[in-house]
Amino acid sequence: MTTQALYLDSHALHCEAELLACYQEGEHWIAVLDKTVFHPQGGGQPGDTGRITTHCGERAQVLHTKKAGDIIQHVISQPLPTGIVTIAMDKEPRNTHSILHSLGHLIGNIGQQNGWQPEKAHHWPNECRVEFSPRDHVVELDEHTILQHLTRLIAADLPMRSHTEADGTRWVGFGDLAAWPCGGTHVATTGEIPANVQVSTKLKKGKLQVRYQIADRG
């Protein structure tokens, strides 16, 4: 059984799907669908939340979304019968996650262009960071310099581009910036990123950590 991951190629927030199975796991229930617009937790991004509604009007809240192999599991508040359903995610959390994940890609590119190799990234609200190791020739990066670069890239309104290779690896980039393997969600263009970005940097044992957030978004 495989769940078709519509979020990889679409910005849709809702769709019709077939609920294939629903079973209990601990205090909650797991809904397995043939396809979904919900992004599961992983790749430094939280899982989406929202709701599933049957054609008879029965509704369950999607409390969390996670992945188990090729199956995307929707953790729901109550059991639902199998069949055709409508699924809709919570718009604001998804929008926030997409903005923060996209910012992480931009910061990764800024670091790479200045001699810093991105190693790890985490895009959860209030925890966002990208960690770099130095290459042969590095340019010192502080909060002010990074914000200058970000302001330029946001104003350039660069379109998000993605492609998936034959082995299933999906690459995501913006404009002519370097693309990286990524299974996350992103803004359609960098112009959708708010201007009130907050950045802090920390250099420890030669490695650079850049923390970031959007004011009022975490």
mmCIF file of C-alpha atoms in Angstrom:
data_model
loop_
_atom_site.group_PDB
_atom_site.id
_atom_site.type_symbol
_atom_site.label_atom_id
_atom_site.label_comp_id
_atom_site.label_asym_id
_atom_site.label_seq_id
_atom_site.Cartn_x
_atom_site.Cartn_y
_atom_site.Cartn_z
ATOM 1 C CA MET A 1 0.000 0.000 0.000
ATOM 2 C CA THR A 2 1.328 3.442 -0.960
ATOM 3 C CA THR A 3 -0.047 6.935 -0.300
ATOM 4 C CA GLN A 4 0.261 9.350 -3.224
ATOM 5 C CA ALA A 5 1.942 12.491 -1.872
ATOM 6 C CA LEU A 6 0.117 15.315 -3.665
ATOM 7 C CA TYR A 7 1.892 17.992 -1.597
ATOM 8 C CA LEU A 8 5.114 17.332 -3.558
ATOM 9 C CA ASP A 9 3.668 18.866 -6.742
ATOM 10 C CA SER A 10 0.748 20.958 -5.518
ATOM 11 C CA HIS A 11 -0.005 23.842 -3.167
ATOM 12 C CA ALA A 12 -3.610 22.616 -2.729
ATOM 13 C CA LEU A 13 -4.939 22.687 0.827
ATOM 14 C CA HIS A 14 -7.788 20.201 0.283
ATOM 15 C CA CYS A 15 -8.827 17.350 -1.986
ATOM 16 C CA GLU A 16 -11.032 14.283 -2.269
ATOM 17 C CA ALA A 17 -9.435 10.956 -1.392
ATOM 18 C CA GLU A 18 -10.357 7.391 -0.545
ATOM 19 C CA LEU A 19 -10.049 6.330 3.071
ATOM 20 C CA LEU A 20 -8.611 2.835 2.707
ATOM 21 C CA ALA A 21 -8.198 1.847 6.341
ATOM 22 C CA CYS A 22 -8.818 3.170 9.843
ATOM 23 C CA TYR A 23 -7.453 1.470 12.946
ATOM 24 C CA GLN A 24 -6.717 2.307 16.553
ATOM 25 C CA GLU A 25 -3.218 3.050 17.789
ATOM 26 C CA GLY A 26 -2.984 3.935 21.465
ATOM 27 C CA GLU A 27 -5.420 6.712 22.363
ATOM 28 C CA HIS A 28 -5.944 7.795 18.756
ATOM 29 C CA TRP A 29 -6.885 6.377 15.380
ATOM 30 C CA ILE A 30 -4.847 6.097 12.192
ATOM 31 C CA ALA A 31 -6.428 6.924 8.835
ATOM 32 C CA VAL A 32 -4.713 5.674 5.676
ATOM 33 C CA LEU A 33 -5.720 7.331 2.398
ATOM 34 C CA ASP A 34 -4.898 6.586 -1.228
ATOM 35 C CA LYS A 35 -3.608 10.161 -1.619
ATOM 36 C CA THR A 36 -3.122 13.241 0.535
ATOM 37 C CA VAL A 37 -2.177 16.916 0.512
ATOM 38 C CA PHE A 38 -0.993 16.600 4.137
ATOM 39 C CA HIS A 39 2.773 16.726 4.672
ATOM 40 C CA PRO A 40 4.004 14.140 7.216
ATOM 41 C CA GLN A 41 6.526 15.061 9.887
ATOM 42 C CA GLY A 42 10.050 14.676 8.564
ATOM 43 C CA GLY A 43 12.912 16.446 6.825
ATOM 44 C CA GLY A 44 12.982 19.089 9.541
ATOM 45 C CA GLN A 45 9.307 20.024 9.015
ATOM 46 C CA PRO A 46 6.299 19.295 11.297
ATOM 47 C CA GLY A 47 3.351 17.219 10.138
ATOM 48 C CA ASP A 48 0.195 18.975 8.932
ATOM 49 C CA THR A 49 -3.067 19.122 10.878
ATOM 50 C CA GLY A 50 -6.654 19.592 9.710
ATOM 51 C CA ARG A 51 -9.763 17.468 9.254
ATOM 52 C CA ILE A 52 -11.263 14.587 7.319
ATOM 53 C CA THR A 53 -14.971 14.609 6.440
ATOM 54 C CA THR A 54 -17.009 11.744 4.990
ATOM 55 C CA HIS A 55 -19.791 12.239 2.442
ATOM 56 C CA CYS A 56 -22.255 11.521 5.258
ATOM 57 C CA GLY A 57 -20.896 14.454 7.262
ATOM 58 C CA GLU A 58 -18.887 12.507 9.855
ATOM 59 C CA ARG A 59 -15.768 14.450 10.744
ATOM 60 C CA ALA A 60 -12.506 13.777 12.549
ATOM 61 C CA GLN A 61 -9.670 16.154 13.381
ATOM 62 C CA VAL A 62 -6.253 15.320 11.977
ATOM 63 C CA LEU A 63 -4.017 15.834 15.007
ATOM 64 C CA HIS A 64 -0.738 14.884 13.362
ATOM 65 C CA THR A 65 0.608 13.387 10.144
ATOM 66 C CA LYS A 66 3.524 10.956 9.977
ATOM 67 C CA LYS A 67 5.105 8.502 7.573
ATOM 68 C CA ALA A 68 5.561 4.745 7.869
ATOM 69 C CA GLY A 69 7.414 3.439 4.841
ATOM 70 C CA ASP A 70 5.421 4.402 1.742
ATOM 71 C CA ILE A 71 2.279 5.063 3.785
ATOM 72 C CA ILE A 72 1.349 8.489 5.160
ATOM 73 C CA GLN A 73 -0.567 8.046 8.409
ATOM 74 C CA HIS A 74 -3.129 10.634 9.527
ATOM 75 C CA VAL A 75 -3.555 10.551 13.314
ATOM 76 C CA ILE A 76 -7.233 11.358 13.866
ATOM 77 C CA SER A 77 -9.444 12.093 16.850
ATOM 78 C CA GLN A 78 -12.082 9.407 16.210
ATOM 79 C CA PRO A 79 -12.712 6.482 13.829
ATOM 80 C CA LEU A 80 -14.227 7.020 10.394
ATOM 81 C CA PRO A 81 -15.724 4.524 7.920
ATOM 82 C CA THR A 82 -13.778 3.723 4.775
ATOM 83 C CA GLY A 83 -14.818 5.283 1.490
ATOM 84 C CA ILE A 84 -14.561 8.616 -0.312
ATOM 85 C CA VAL A 85 -13.748 11.559 1.974
ATOM 86 C CA THR A 86 -12.778 15.213 1.760
ATOM 87 C CA ILE A 87 -9.561 16.225 3.488
ATOM 88 C CA ALA A 88 -8.615 19.797 4.353
ATOM 89 C CA MET A 89 -5.588 21.004 6.239
ATOM 90 C CA ASP A 90 -5.197 23.947 8.595
ATOM 91 C CA LYS A 91 -4.017 26.742 6.292
ATOM 92 C CA GLU A 92 -2.035 28.952 8.657
ATOM 93 C CA PRO A 93 0.250 26.276 10.140
ATOM 94 C CA ARG A 94 1.025 24.922 6.649
ATOM 95 C CA ASN A 95 1.746 28.437 5.403
ATOM 96 C CA THR A 96 4.096 29.030 8.325
ATOM 97 C CA HIS A 97 5.895 25.713 7.778
ATOM 98 C CA SER A 98 6.348 26.448 4.059
ATOM 99 C CA ILE A 99 7.740 29.914 4.741
ATOM 100 C CA LEU A 100 10.188 28.684 7.375
ATOM 101 C CA HIS A 101 11.343 25.742 5.237
ATOM 102 C CA SER A 102 11.884 28.044 2.258
ATOM 103 C CA LEU A 103 13.853 30.466 4.425
ATOM 104 C CA GLY A 104 16.066 27.579 5.480
ATOM 105 C CA HIS A 105 16.876 26.892 1.824
ATOM 106 C CA LEU A 106 17.737 30.549 1.214
ATOM 107 C CA ILE A 107 19.993 30.701 4.265
ATOM 108 C CA GLY A 108 21.650 27.469 3.157
ATOM 109 C CA ASN A 109 22.412 29.040 -0.220
ATOM 110 C CA ILE A 110 23.758 32.214 1.382
ATOM 111 C CA GLY A 111 26.108 30.180 3.529
ATOM 112 C CA GLN A 112 27.215 27.996 0.606
ATOM 113 C CA GLN A 113 27.958 31.037 -1.560
ATOM 114 C CA ASN A 114 30.233 32.353 1.190
ATOM 115 C CA GLY A 115 32.236 29.207 1.753
ATOM 116 C CA TRP A 116 30.059 27.485 4.382
ATOM 117 C CA GLN A 117 28.734 23.999 3.709
ATOM 118 C CA PRO A 118 25.221 23.359 5.100
ATOM 119 C CA GLU A 119 25.161 20.156 7.154
ATOM 120 C CA LYS A 120 21.910 20.106 9.131
ATOM 121 C CA ALA A 121 18.665 22.051 9.102
ATOM 122 C CA HIS A 122 15.580 22.181 11.291
ATOM 123 C CA HIS A 123 12.509 24.207 10.295
ATOM 124 C CA TRP A 124 10.122 23.914 13.262
ATOM 125 C CA PRO A 125 8.566 27.154 14.557
ATOM 126 C CA ASN A 126 10.658 28.656 17.374
ATOM 127 C CA GLU A 127 13.455 26.131 16.657
ATOM 128 C CA CYS A 128 14.576 27.038 13.124
ATOM 129 C CA ARG A 129 18.281 26.712 12.419
ATOM 130 C CA VAL A 130 20.789 25.816 9.721
ATOM 131 C CA GLU A 131 24.213 24.512 10.720
ATOM 132 C CA PHE A 132 27.328 24.883 8.543
ATOM 133 C CA SER A 133 30.882 23.613 8.475
ATOM 134 C CA PRO A 134 33.683 25.708 6.923
ATOM 135 C CA ARG A 135 35.218 24.897 3.553
ATOM 136 C CA ASP A 136 38.662 26.064 2.382
ATOM 137 C CA HIS A 137 37.811 29.748 2.017
ATOM 138 C CA VAL A 138 35.024 31.257 4.102
ATOM 139 C CA VAL A 139 33.583 34.737 4.377
ATOM 140 C CA GLU A 140 32.503 35.809 7.844
ATOM 141 C CA LEU A 141 28.719 35.950 8.116
ATOM 142 C CA ASP A 142 26.892 37.880 10.816
ATOM 143 C CA GLU A 143 23.201 38.664 11.337
ATOM 144 C CA HIS A 144 23.359 41.921 9.391
ATOM 145 C CA THR A 145 25.046 40.384 6.343
ATOM 146 C CA ILE A 146 22.652 37.432 6.213
ATOM 147 C CA LEU A 147 19.643 39.739 6.479
ATOM 148 C CA GLN A 148 20.979 41.860 3.626
ATOM 149 C CA HIS A 149 21.220 38.780 1.416
ATOM 150 C CA LEU A 150 17.763 37.576 2.483
ATOM 151 C CA THR A 151 16.194 40.963 1.745
ATOM 152 C CA ARG A 152 17.645 40.832 -1.765
ATOM 153 C CA LEU A 153 16.471 37.260 -2.423
ATOM 154 C CA ILE A 154 12.963 37.934 -1.095
ATOM 155 C CA ALA A 155 12.640 41.097 -3.198
ATOM 156 C CA ALA A 156 13.784 39.153 -6.290
ATOM 157 C CA ASP A 157 10.571 37.073 -6.052
ATOM 158 C CA LEU A 158 12.394 33.937 -7.197
ATOM 159 C CA PRO A 159 10.089 31.082 -8.272
ATOM 160 C CA MET A 160 10.314 27.725 -6.545
ATOM 161 C CA ARG A 161 11.396 24.958 -8.902
ATOM 162 C CA SER A 162 11.443 21.241 -8.294
ATOM 163 C CA HIS A 163 12.043 18.031 -10.174
ATOM 164 C CA THR A 164 12.090 14.375 -9.235
ATOM 165 C CA GLU A 165 14.751 12.040 -10.562
ATOM 166 C CA ALA A 166 14.244 8.447 -11.671
ATOM 167 C CA ASP A 167 15.379 7.164 -8.260
ATOM 168 C CA GLY A 168 12.621 9.182 -6.569
ATOM 169 C CA THR A 169 14.850 11.968 -5.230
ATOM 170 C CA ARG A 170 13.074 15.315 -5.341
ATOM 171 C CA TRP A 171 15.215 18.433 -5.764
ATOM 172 C CA VAL A 172 13.987 21.884 -4.727
ATOM 173 C CA GLY A 173 15.509 25.272 -5.488
ATOM 174 C CA PHE A 174 14.569 28.920 -6.053
ATOM 175 C CA GLY A 175 15.387 30.752 -9.272
ATOM 176 C CA ASP A 176 18.994 30.032 -10.210
ATOM 177 C CA LEU A 177 20.008 29.170 -6.637
ATOM 178 C CA ALA A 178 21.368 25.708 -5.929
ATOM 179 C CA ALA A 179 18.728 23.001 -5.478
ATOM 180 C CA TRP A 180 18.888 20.366 -2.739
ATOM 181 C CA PRO A 181 17.160 17.042 -2.082
ATOM 182 C CA CYS A 182 13.978 17.889 -0.197
ATOM 183 C CA GLY A 183 10.576 16.373 0.546
ATOM 184 C CA GLY A 184 9.151 19.471 2.224
ATOM 185 C CA THR A 185 6.659 22.168 1.277
ATOM 186 C CA HIS A 186 7.635 25.638 0.120
ATOM 187 C CA VAL A 187 6.283 29.006 -0.970
ATOM 188 C CA ALA A 188 5.618 29.414 -4.702
ATOM 189 C CA THR A 189 8.007 32.374 -4.873
ATOM 190 C CA THR A 190 10.386 34.022 -2.407
ATOM 191 C CA GLY A 191 8.225 37.146 -2.585
ATOM 192 C CA GLU A 192 5.691 35.341 -0.366
ATOM 193 C CA ILE A 193 8.159 35.387 2.538
ATOM 194 C CA PRO A 194 7.434 38.233 4.993
ATOM 195 C CA ALA A 195 10.091 40.906 5.356
ATOM 196 C CA ASN A 196 10.231 40.737 9.179
ATOM 197 C CA VAL A 197 12.833 37.974 9.359
ATOM 198 C CA GLN A 198 14.879 37.703 12.541
ATOM 199 C CA VAL A 199 18.317 36.076 12.419
ATOM 200 C CA SER A 200 21.021 35.270 14.954
ATOM 201 C CA THR A 201 24.386 33.580 14.418
ATOM 202 C CA LYS A 202 26.707 31.574 16.626
ATOM 203 C CA LEU A 203 30.213 30.348 15.853
ATOM 204 C CA LYS A 204 31.397 27.398 17.935
ATOM 205 C CA LYS A 205 34.433 25.201 17.313
ATOM 206 C CA GLY A 206 34.666 26.563 13.795
ATOM 207 C CA LYS A 207 31.066 25.706 12.883
ATOM 208 C CA LEU A 208 28.405 28.286 12.150
ATOM 209 C CA GLN A 209 24.828 28.026 13.387
ATOM 210 C CA VAL A 210 22.213 30.390 11.985
ATOM 211 C CA ARG A 211 18.937 30.600 13.873
ATOM 212 C CA TYR A 212 15.990 32.332 12.265
ATOM 213 C CA GLN A 213 12.295 33.052 12.607
ATOM 214 C CA ILE A 214 9.538 35.321 11.336
ATOM 215 C CA ALA A 215 8.362 37.803 13.958
ATOM 216 C CA ASP A 216 4.920 36.787 15.269
ATOM 217 C CA ARG A 217 5.134 33.400 13.502
ATOM 218 C CA GLY A 218 7.677 31.610 15.720
#
